[in-house]
Backbone as a chain_set.jsonl record, in Angstrom:
{"seq": "XXXXXXXXXXXXXXXXXXXXXXXXXXXXXXXXXXXXXXXXXXXXXXXXXXXXXXXXXXXXXXXXXXXXXXXXXXXXXXXXXXXXXXXXXXXXXXXXXXXXXXXXXXXXXXXXXXXXXXXXXXXXXXXXXXXXXXXXXXXXXXXXXXXXXXXXXXXXXXXXXXXXXXXXXX", "coords": {"N": [[8.714, -21.023, 18.833], [8.17, -22.183, 15.794], [9.161, -20.975, 12.191], [7.004, -21.913, 10.025], [5.252, -22.085, 11.783], [4.53, -20.029, 13.08], [4.145, -18.531, 10.472], [1.623, -19.816, 9.816], [0.094, -18.811, 12.22], [0.131, -16.118, 12.176], [-0.645, -15.559, 9.245], [-3.739, -16.533, 9.779], [-4.39, -14.592, 11.745], [-4.385, -12.359, 10.151], [-5.74, -11.62, 7.791], [-6.526, -11.153, 4.189], [-7.341, -7.819, 2.909], [-10.139, -6.863, 1.706], [-10.66, -5.813, -1.66], [-12.148, -3.292, -1.968], [-12.126, -2.122, 0.572], [-9.111, -1.595, 0.856], [-9.45, 0.577, -1.256], [-10.81, 2.166, -0.32], [-9.365, 3.117, 2.2], [-7.016, 4.022, 1.106], [-8.103, 6.487, -0.065], [-9.612, 7.833, 1.821], [-8.062, 7.642, 4.113], [-5.36, 7.829, 3.193], [-5.594, 10.273, 1.509], [-5.536, 10.071, -0.984], [-5.798, 10.336, -4.517], [-8.325, 9.254, -6.82], [-7.193, 7.962, -9.616], [-7.96, 7.621, -12.96], [-7.735, 5.227, -15.513], [-8.048, 6.192, -18.24], [-7.461, 8.717, -17.992], [-5.643, 11.63, -19.585], [-3.304, 12.516, -18.445], [-2.305, 10.615, -17.182], [-1.34, 9.007, -18.855], [1.545, 9.28, -19.612], [3.3, 8.089, -17.694], [2.353, 5.433, -17.402], [3.892, 2.771, -17.667], [4.431, 0.389, -19.802], [5.458, -3.218, -18.853], [6.238, -2.511, -16.522], [3.937, -1.683, -15.106], [1.412, -3.181, -13.719], [-0.43, -5.826, -15.54], [-2.976, -4.799, -17.756], [-5.552, -5.906, -17.394], [-5.316, -6.705, -14.802], [-5.534, -4.799, -13.153], [-6.094, -2.985, -9.976], [-6.876, -0.796, -8.748], [-6.183, 2.513, -9.331], [-3.926, 5.028, -8.082], [-2.883, 8.792, -6.814], [-0.781, 9.602, -4.788], [-0.49, 12.163, -2.461], [-0.638, 14.167, -0.46], [0.852, 16.371, 1.695], [1.554, 15.574, 4.745], [0.988, 12.821, 4.512], [2.722, 12.077, 2.603], [5.151, 12.746, 3.797], [4.909, 10.89, 6.347], [5.163, 8.553, 4.895], [7.52, 8.271, 3.848], [9.212, 7.857, 5.632], [9.859, 10.471, 7.131], [8.452, 11.507, 8.91], [7.297, 9.474, 12.028], [4.819, 8.512, 12.945], [1.603, 8.706, 12.506], [0.401, 9.982, 14.828], [2.176, 11.65, 15.591], [2.965, 14.806, 16.676], [4.563, 16.613, 14.571], [3.334, 15.493, 12.327], [0.757, 16.105, 12.492], [0.686, 19.114, 12.333], [1.778, 19.058, 9.912], [-0.668, 18.181, 8.455], [-2.31, 19.851, 8.701], [-1.423, 21.54, 7.29], [-1.664, 20.658, 4.529], [-3.073, 20.697, 1.262], [-5.636, 20.055, -0.584], [-5.743, 18.846, -3.92], [-6.471, 18.751, -7.338], [-5.462, 18.318, -10.0], [-4.359, 16.188, -12.133], [-1.684, 15.94, -13.24], [0.026, 17.657, -11.74], [-0.599, 16.318, -9.067], [0.9, 13.619, -9.792], [3.246, 14.789, -10.365], [4.489, 15.858, -7.862], [3.952, 14.274, -5.862], [3.189, 10.245, -5.496], [2.31, 7.332, -7.599], [0.498, 5.19, -7.344], [-0.272, 1.547, -8.384], [-2.573, -0.663, -7.819], [-2.413, -4.351, -7.937], [-4.502, -6.964, -9.073], [-5.648, -10.202, -8.692], [-8.12, -11.553, -8.767], [-9.916, -9.493, -8.317], [-10.982, -9.373, -5.698], [-9.055, -9.411, -3.548], [-6.042, -7.514, -2.724], [-3.166, -8.264, -4.87], [-0.513, -7.451, -5.435], [1.581, -4.686, -6.264], [2.563, -1.681, -8.175], [4.553, 0.953, -7.56], [5.499, 4.123, -8.243], [8.364, 5.361, -7.554], [10.662, 4.977, -4.676], [8.752, 4.083, -2.02], [9.192, 2.561, 0.801], [7.261, 1.948, 3.246], [5.011, 2.506, 1.897], [4.858, 0.226, 0.352], [5.177, -1.623, 2.464], [2.158, -1.235, 3.994], [0.862, -2.136, 1.448], [1.403, -4.639, 1.447], [0.806, -5.786, 3.667], [-2.246, -5.63, 3.241], [-2.486, -7.233, 1.387], [-1.992, -9.21, 2.672], [-0.4, -12.647, 3.816], [0.957, -15.019, 1.431], [-0.544, -18.097, -0.049], [1.265, -21.071, 0.936], [2.503, -23.991, 0.877], [3.617, -26.235, 3.247], [6.046, -27.36, 2.603], [6.893, -26.025, 0.194], [7.75, -23.512, 1.861], [9.415, -20.971, 2.857], [11.597, -18.958, 5.091], [11.81, -16.302, 4.502], [9.263, -15.48, 3.857], [7.786, -15.191, 6.24], [9.329, -13.726, 7.474], [9.831, -11.092, 5.834], [6.968, -10.507, 6.053], [6.288, -10.253, 8.594], [8.084, -7.873, 9.18], [6.822, -5.918, 7.756], [4.365, -5.91, 9.348], [5.009, -4.54, 11.301], [6.266, -2.132, 10.881], [4.004, -1.086, 9.856], [2.234, -0.832, 11.918], [3.654, 0.755, 13.619], [3.433, 3.302, 12.148], [0.878, 3.976, 13.08], [-1.411, 3.651, 12.108], [-3.105, 1.451, 12.534], [-4.082, -0.678, 15.572], [-2.176, -3.256, 16.191]], "CA": [[7.55, -21.322, 17.673], [9.267, -22.285, 14.472], [8.695, -20.258, 11.161], [6.203, -22.103, 9.663], [3.939, -22.283, 13.039], [4.478, -18.45, 12.9], [3.591, -18.08, 9.306], [0.192, -20.028, 9.869], [-0.483, -18.116, 13.048], [-0.281, -14.729, 11.286], [-1.865, -15.681, 8.19], [-5.284, -16.759, 10.278], [-5.01, -13.526, 12.182], [-4.1, -10.979, 9.239], [-6.295, -11.755, 6.291], [-6.54, -10.096, 3.123], [-8.073, -6.746, 2.924], [-11.256, -6.575, 0.372], [-10.278, -4.631, -2.301], [-13.008, -2.176, -1.75], [-11.544, -1.553, 1.765], [-8.125, -0.701, 0.529], [-10.066, 1.567, -2.219], [-11.324, 3.282, 0.995], [-8.179, 3.428, 3.116], [-6.568, 4.915, -0.115], [-9.089, 7.529, -0.544], [-10.235, 8.681, 3.079], [-7.084, 7.652, 4.959], [-4.266, 8.214, 2.61], [-6.315, 11.107, 1.139], [-5.032, 9.818, -2.227], [-6.783, 10.656, -5.711], [-8.637, 8.019, -7.552], [-7.135, 7.961, -11.136], [-8.852, 6.565, -14.138], [-6.912, 4.875, -16.724], [-8.251, 6.984, -19.448], [-6.919, 10.184, -17.529], [-4.606, 11.868, -20.407], [-2.212, 12.88, -17.431], [-1.753, 9.473, -16.65], [-0.772, 8.042, -20.039], [3.157, 9.011, -19.364], [3.444, 7.428, -16.356], [2.029, 4.31, -17.555], [5.062, 2.513, -18.597], [4.411, -1.05, -19.981], [6.203, -4.044, -18.644], [6.629, -2.164, -15.087], [2.941, -1.681, -14.632], [0.617, -4.534, -13.632], [-1.129, -6.023, -16.8], [-4.528, -3.824, -17.618], [-6.865, -6.799, -16.948], [-5.273, -6.541, -13.318], [-5.211, -3.669, -12.505], [-7.311, -3.22, -9.09], [-7.046, 0.872, -8.702], [-4.729, 3.285, -9.408], [-4.329, 6.595, -6.807], [-1.923, 9.365, -6.786], [-0.93, 10.09, -3.157], [0.605, 13.4, -2.673], [-0.67, 14.822, 0.807], [1.902, 16.736, 2.611], [1.496, 14.678, 5.682], [0.997, 11.512, 4.254], [4.065, 11.354, 1.99], [6.171, 12.673, 4.946], [4.903, 9.825, 6.965], [5.566, 7.145, 4.106], [8.913, 8.681, 3.636], [9.769, 8.058, 7.06], [10.105, 12.009, 7.739], [7.321, 11.482, 10.211], [7.139, 8.151, 12.49], [3.548, 8.313, 13.043], [0.095, 9.796, 12.607], [0.014, 9.982, 16.246], [3.092, 12.473, 16.054], [2.837, 16.097, 16.611], [4.911, 16.933, 13.482], [2.248, 14.846, 11.198], [-0.464, 17.073, 12.611], [0.942, 20.341, 11.707], [1.909, 19.008, 8.286], [-1.583, 17.723, 7.851], [-3.168, 21.177, 9.098], [-1.228, 22.271, 5.948], [-2.039, 20.106, 3.192], [-4.116, 21.517, 0.603], [-6.378, 19.271, -1.735], [-5.27, 18.783, -5.434], [-7.294, 18.172, -8.029], [-5.011, 18.406, -11.1], [-3.465, 14.64, -12.069], [-0.082, 16.204, -13.48], [0.801, 17.976, -10.567], [-0.389, 15.161, -8.155], [1.706, 12.805, -9.964], [4.92, 15.216, -10.004], [4.77, 15.924, -6.427], [3.456, 12.676, -5.09], [3.431, 9.227, -6.093], [1.617, 6.604, -8.493], [0.123, 3.734, -6.799], [-1.239, 0.981, -9.069], [-2.88, -1.904, -7.032], [-2.606, -5.198, -8.783], [-5.54, -7.661, -8.17], [-5.61, -11.683, -9.506], [-9.16, -11.993, -8.657], [-10.624, -8.438, -8.04], [-11.426, -9.307, -4.461], [-8.021, -8.759, -2.615], [-4.732, -7.101, -3.338], [-1.976, -9.41, -5.328], [0.659, -6.84, -5.901], [1.23, -3.323, -6.628], [3.356, -0.854, -8.674], [4.908, 2.356, -6.964], [6.161, 5.131, -8.642], [8.827, 6.107, -6.68], [10.52, 4.362, -3.422], [8.396, 4.296, -0.448], [8.996, 1.132, 1.797], [6.146, 2.242, 3.513], [4.014, 2.384, 1.084], [4.816, -1.262, 0.101], [4.626, -2.418, 3.491], [0.914, -1.186, 3.774], [0.162, -3.069, 0.454], [2.182, -6.108, 1.929], [-0.029, -5.345, 4.9], [-3.295, -5.305, 2.966], [-2.407, -8.47, 0.378], [-1.841, -10.664, 3.403], [0.402, -13.924, 3.495], [0.102, -15.846, 0.436], [-0.731, -19.222, 0.438], [2.147, -21.239, 0.764], [2.634, -25.349, 1.798], [5.013, -26.295, 4.199], [6.971, -28.127, 1.939], [7.383, -25.047, -0.234], [7.705, -22.628, 2.597], [10.714, -20.161, 2.992], [11.584, -18.094, 5.922], [11.883, -14.788, 4.118], [8.067, -14.86, 3.76], [7.003, -14.677, 7.14], [10.342, -12.715, 8.109], [9.226, -9.636, 5.46], [5.452, -9.92, 6.381], [6.137, -9.801, 10.156], [8.716, -6.581, 9.22], [5.874, -5.079, 7.153], [3.556, -5.294, 10.022], [5.899, -3.59, 12.696], [6.218, -0.903, 10.125], [2.399, -0.922, 9.715], [1.775, -0.547, 13.41], [4.781, 2.121, 13.963], [2.566, 4.324, 11.252], [-0.356, 4.639, 14.042], [-2.744, 3.253, 11.065], [-3.603, 0.387, 12.739], [-3.771, -1.459, 16.209], [-2.266, -4.94, 15.369]], "C": [[8.604, -21.587, 16.852], [8.338, -21.464, 13.129], [7.281, -20.34, 10.529], [4.954, -22.031, 10.391], [3.423, -20.907, 12.71], [3.775, -18.129, 11.579], [2.036, -18.479, 9.455], [-0.258, -19.372, 10.973], [-1.013, -16.564, 12.506], [-1.067, -14.605, 10.197], [-3.355, -15.786, 8.412], [-5.651, -15.254, 11.171], [-5.018, -12.344, 11.444], [-4.635, -11.482, 8.149], [-6.263, -10.722, 5.319], [-7.465, -9.218, 3.265], [-9.118, -7.255, 1.602], [-10.78, -5.612, -0.428], [-10.798, -3.495, -2.168], [-12.413, -1.419, -0.249], [-10.23, -1.114, 1.675], [-8.341, 0.607, -0.418], [-10.322, 2.721, -1.032], [-10.479, 3.943, 1.852], [-7.395, 4.532, 2.028], [-7.229, 6.302, -0.262], [-9.418, 8.433, 0.377], [-9.276, 8.599, 4.102], [-5.886, 8.234, 4.8], [-4.433, 9.743, 1.94], [-5.731, 11.266, -0.483], [-6.125, 9.807, -3.364], [-6.679, 9.458, -6.488], [-8.241, 8.513, -8.886], [-7.767, 7.3, -11.947], [-7.773, 6.48, -15.458], [-7.126, 5.815, -17.936], [-7.832, 8.25, -19.32], [-5.863, 10.568, -19.067], [-3.223, 12.283, -19.666], [-1.57, 12.13, -17.308], [-0.752, 9.039, -17.603], [0.996, 7.947, -19.976], [3.592, 7.936, -18.399], [2.959, 6.161, -16.286], [2.914, 3.356, -18.392], [4.676, 0.948, -18.526], [5.495, -1.787, -19.723], [6.585, -3.609, -17.094], [5.268, -2.132, -14.669], [2.447, -3.006, -14.536], [-0.446, -4.829, -15.184], [-2.744, -5.168, -16.326], [-5.36, -4.301, -17.246], [-6.646, -7.053, -15.375], [-5.251, -5.877, -12.53], [-6.727, -3.031, -11.304], [-7.739, -1.638, -8.799], [-5.749, 1.388, -8.763], [-5.104, 4.79, -8.991], [-2.713, 7.473, -7.14], [-1.947, 9.837, -5.28], [0.198, 11.204, -2.793], [0.481, 14.57, -1.153], [0.332, 15.11, 1.174], [2.242, 15.622, 3.73], [1.827, 13.33, 5.705], [2.421, 11.141, 3.623], [5.52, 11.553, 2.931], [6.236, 11.313, 5.973], [5.593, 8.497, 6.167], [6.817, 7.042, 3.873], [9.965, 8.382, 4.67], [10.213, 9.458, 7.706], [9.586, 11.862, 9.059], [7.019, 9.731, 10.438], [6.007, 7.478, 12.385], [2.387, 9.138, 12.765], [-0.345, 10.21, 13.856], [1.078, 11.366, 16.695], [2.502, 14.352, 15.802], [3.232, 16.735, 15.31], [3.857, 16.459, 12.365], [1.07, 15.579, 11.195], [-0.284, 18.361, 12.155], [1.071, 20.226, 10.287], [0.475, 18.538, 7.757], [-2.738, 19.175, 7.889], [-2.708, 22.002, 7.958], [-1.094, 22.0, 4.686], [-3.163, 20.848, 2.737], [-4.282, 20.486, -0.574], [-5.77, 19.745, -2.965], [-6.201, 17.946, -6.422], [-6.677, 17.73, -9.463], [-3.996, 16.871, -11.212], [-1.828, 14.9, -12.06], [0.603, 16.664, -12.285], [0.567, 17.097, -9.055], [0.944, 14.222, -8.492], [3.477, 13.339, -9.813], [5.223, 15.465, -8.724], [4.499, 14.553, -5.604], [4.198, 11.356, -5.805], [2.258, 8.432, -6.83], [1.675, 5.45, -7.988], [-1.12, 3.265, -7.766], [-1.457, -0.401, -8.398], [-2.908, -2.756, -8.633], [-3.177, -6.281, -7.973], [-5.498, -9.353, -8.802], [-7.005, -11.937, -9.486], [-10.264, -10.799, -8.223], [-11.248, -8.31, -6.591], [-10.603, -8.803, -3.553], [-6.945, -8.3, -3.569], [-3.835, -7.995, -3.919], [-0.259, -8.567, -5.131], [0.481, -5.548, -5.997], [2.861, -2.845, -7.535], [3.628, 0.357, -7.785], [5.599, 3.07, -7.611], [7.129, 5.683, -7.83], [9.566, 4.656, -5.637], [9.888, 4.694, -2.2], [8.145, 3.523, 0.307], [7.875, 1.187, 2.2], [5.211, 1.892, 3.036], [3.764, 0.776, 0.545], [4.557, -2.103, 0.977], [3.031, -2.259, 3.868], [0.38, -2.101, 2.719], [0.446, -4.037, 1.139], [0.739, -6.743, 2.976], [-1.798, -6.22, 4.422], [-3.656, -6.349, 1.691], [-2.447, -9.55, 1.275], [-0.555, -11.538, 3.184], [-0.167, -14.866, 2.206], [-0.157, -17.538, 0.806], [0.406, -20.014, 0.11], [2.171, -22.735, 1.717], [3.982, -25.382, 2.321], [6.263, -26.943, 3.506], [7.832, -26.899, 0.833], [7.77, -23.509, 0.583], [9.243, -22.118, 2.871], [10.893, -19.146, 4.145], [11.284, -16.669, 6.015], [10.234, -14.688, 4.235], [7.472, -14.722, 4.73], [8.293, -13.673, 7.872], [9.786, -11.284, 7.363], [7.819, -9.374, 5.86], [5.449, -9.333, 7.815], [7.064, -8.264, 10.145], [7.505, -5.648, 8.825], [4.756, -4.957, 8.241], [4.029, -4.715, 11.317], [6.131, -2.368, 12.224], [4.57, -0.091, 9.897], [1.935, -0.18, 10.993], [2.418, 0.738, 13.807], [3.974, 3.538, 13.273], [1.443, 4.638, 12.408], [-1.517, 3.889, 12.968], [-3.763, 2.373, 12.118], [-3.409, 0.01, 14.288], [-3.54, -2.793, 16.35], [-1.868, -5.954, 16.786]], "O": [[9.774, -21.296, 17.101], [7.11, -21.384, 13.11], [6.505, -19.389, 10.427], [3.841, -21.94, 9.875], [2.323, -20.614, 12.24], [2.772, -17.418, 11.653], [1.196, -17.603, 9.25], [-1.464, -19.218, 10.779], [-2.14, -16.07, 12.463], [-1.986, -13.794, 10.077], [-4.173, -15.336, 7.61], [-6.795, -14.817, 11.298], [-5.554, -11.336, 11.904], [-3.777, -11.882, 7.363], [-6.004, -9.55, 5.59], [-8.527, -9.62, 3.74], [-8.726, -7.969, 0.678], [-10.467, -4.532, 0.073], [-10.04, -2.526, -2.222], [-12.333, -0.195, -0.146], [-9.991, -0.16, 2.415], [-7.555, 1.554, -0.376], [-10.002, 3.91, -1.035], [-10.675, 5.09, 2.253], [-7.281, 5.734, 2.266], [-6.506, 7.208, -0.677], [-9.552, 9.625, 0.1], [-9.437, 9.361, 5.055], [-5.296, 8.914, 5.64], [-3.403, 10.411, 1.846], [-5.539, 12.34, -1.052], [-7.234, 9.315, -3.152], [-5.689, 8.799, -6.805], [-8.884, 9.454, -9.351], [-8.196, 6.212, -11.563], [-7.228, 7.364, -16.118], [-6.117, 6.124, -18.57], [-7.77, 8.976, -20.312], [-5.346, 9.576, -19.582], [-2.168, 12.356, -20.296], [-0.354, 12.315, -17.254], [0.413, 8.754, -17.323], [1.646, 6.927, -20.203], [4.3, 6.976, -18.703], [3.048, 5.606, -15.191], [2.726, 3.167, -19.594], [4.608, 0.33, -17.463], [6.567, -1.369, -20.158], [7.257, -4.421, -16.457], [5.217, -2.671, -13.563], [2.961, -3.922, -15.179], [-1.089, -3.92, -15.711], [-3.344, -4.996, -15.265], [-6.213, -3.618, -16.679], [-7.559, -7.517, -14.692], [-5.017, -6.085, -11.34], [-7.882, -2.758, -11.63], [-8.927, -1.357, -8.642], [-4.648, 0.956, -8.421], [-6.054, 5.501, -9.32], [-1.692, 6.94, -7.574], [-2.915, 10.334, -4.705], [1.422, 11.091, -2.846], [1.256, 15.485, -0.877], [1.138, 14.18, 1.123], [3.18, 14.846, 3.543], [2.58, 12.73, 6.472], [3.12, 10.193, 3.981], [6.557, 10.891, 2.888], [7.287, 10.782, 6.332], [6.339, 7.659, 6.674], [7.347, 5.947, 3.687], [11.179, 8.579, 4.618], [10.882, 9.48, 8.739], [10.192, 12.063, 10.112], [6.679, 8.922, 9.575], [5.878, 6.33, 11.96], [2.461, 10.361, 12.875], [-1.431, 10.776, 13.973], [0.946, 12.001, 17.742], [1.811, 14.84, 14.908], [2.359, 17.435, 14.798], [3.63, 17.279, 11.475], [0.389, 15.745, 10.182], [-1.222, 18.798, 11.487], [0.613, 21.058, 9.504], [0.401, 18.496, 6.529], [-3.734, 19.348, 7.186], [-3.342, 22.993, 7.595], [-0.594, 22.727, 3.828], [-3.992, 21.456, 3.415], [-3.384, 20.131, -1.338], [-5.329, 20.889, -3.077], [-6.559, 16.776, -6.291], [-7.279, 16.865, -10.098], [-3.077, 16.604, -10.438], [-0.974, 14.404, -11.324], [1.631, 16.132, -11.865], [1.353, 17.175, -8.11], [1.864, 14.076, -7.687], [4.476, 12.742, -9.413], [6.399, 15.259, -8.424], [5.191, 14.128, -4.679], [5.267, 11.314, -6.413], [1.144, 8.924, -6.648], [2.646, 4.698, -8.075], [-2.199, 3.801, -8.015], [-0.546, -1.228, -8.433], [-3.172, -2.369, -9.772], [-2.842, -6.632, -6.842], [-5.029, -9.199, -9.93], [-7.274, -12.737, -10.382], [-11.379, -11.138, -7.824], [-11.925, -7.328, -6.282], [-10.986, -7.935, -2.77], [-6.865, -8.543, -4.773], [-3.688, -8.871, -3.066], [0.807, -9.072, -4.779], [-0.656, -5.1, -5.853], [3.922, -3.468, -7.524], [2.608, 0.738, -7.21], [6.738, 2.602, -7.643], [6.716, 6.691, -7.257], [9.13, 3.513, -5.779], [10.384, 5.487, -1.4], [6.99, 3.472, 0.73], [7.122, 0.436, 1.581], [4.474, 1.038, 3.53], [2.655, 0.267, 0.383], [3.93, -3.14, 0.761], [2.534, -3.364, 4.084], [-0.542, -2.849, 3.043], [-0.584, -4.491, 1.637], [0.031, -7.749, 2.936], [-2.353, -7.107, 5.072], [-4.739, -6.363, 1.107], [-2.825, -10.668, 0.927], [0.299, -11.136, 2.394], [-1.307, -15.295, 2.029], [0.077, -18.02, 1.914], [0.779, -19.825, -1.048], [1.942, -22.746, 2.926], [5.035, -24.826, 2.007], [7.381, -26.936, 4.022], [9.054, -26.863, 0.686], [8.041, -22.506, -0.076], [10.146, -22.929, 3.077], [10.032, -18.275, 4.026], [10.802, -15.994, 6.925], [9.878, -13.65, 4.794], [6.419, -14.107, 4.562], [8.007, -12.933, 8.813], [9.34, -10.396, 8.089], [7.425, -8.218, 6.014], [4.864, -8.318, 8.195], [6.793, -7.479, 11.054], [7.234, -4.683, 9.54], [4.108, -3.914, 8.161], [3.282, -4.494, 12.27], [6.222, -1.444, 13.033], [4.229, 1.089, 9.821], [1.353, 0.905, 11.008], [1.772, 1.676, 14.274], [3.952, 4.629, 13.843], [1.209, 5.841, 12.522], [-2.614, 3.67, 13.482], [-4.934, 2.646, 12.384], [-2.289, 0.428, 14.581], [-4.472, -3.557, 16.604], [-1.819, -7.179, 16.675]]}, "num_chains": 1, "name": "protein.A"}
């Protein structure tokens, strides 16, 4: 199968998630704290020209849970691993934004239409989190004449990583 045919098949099978479902995943599965743009402790982390334009922000989260950050940093392979379960038992809920952003990661979802995710800003380098957001966003609409192999290669790599984490059966 050529790469463009794989792109078309994958695009049809893995459609973009509605932004409400992504929000639910962040809050309930990643145990992230939803942050308000008006939170005074968030202001120092909002670096203009690095974060999405304010009118394109679809959600702001602090990801800090011990087991989740270990998973997203690759220290734990899957949510099904014993190490993940042990860390999950030791995780403590936090409410203080400054503490959450100091020990965790800031995630700002970007949207073009407030229906689906189109990109993100992540404070820190957590490739698995980028792969999750790429999975949620789905493949971009690309005509065959503008198609480049890396588009499907990167997405298939993200799918493999998301599957490895154990959140979804793909």
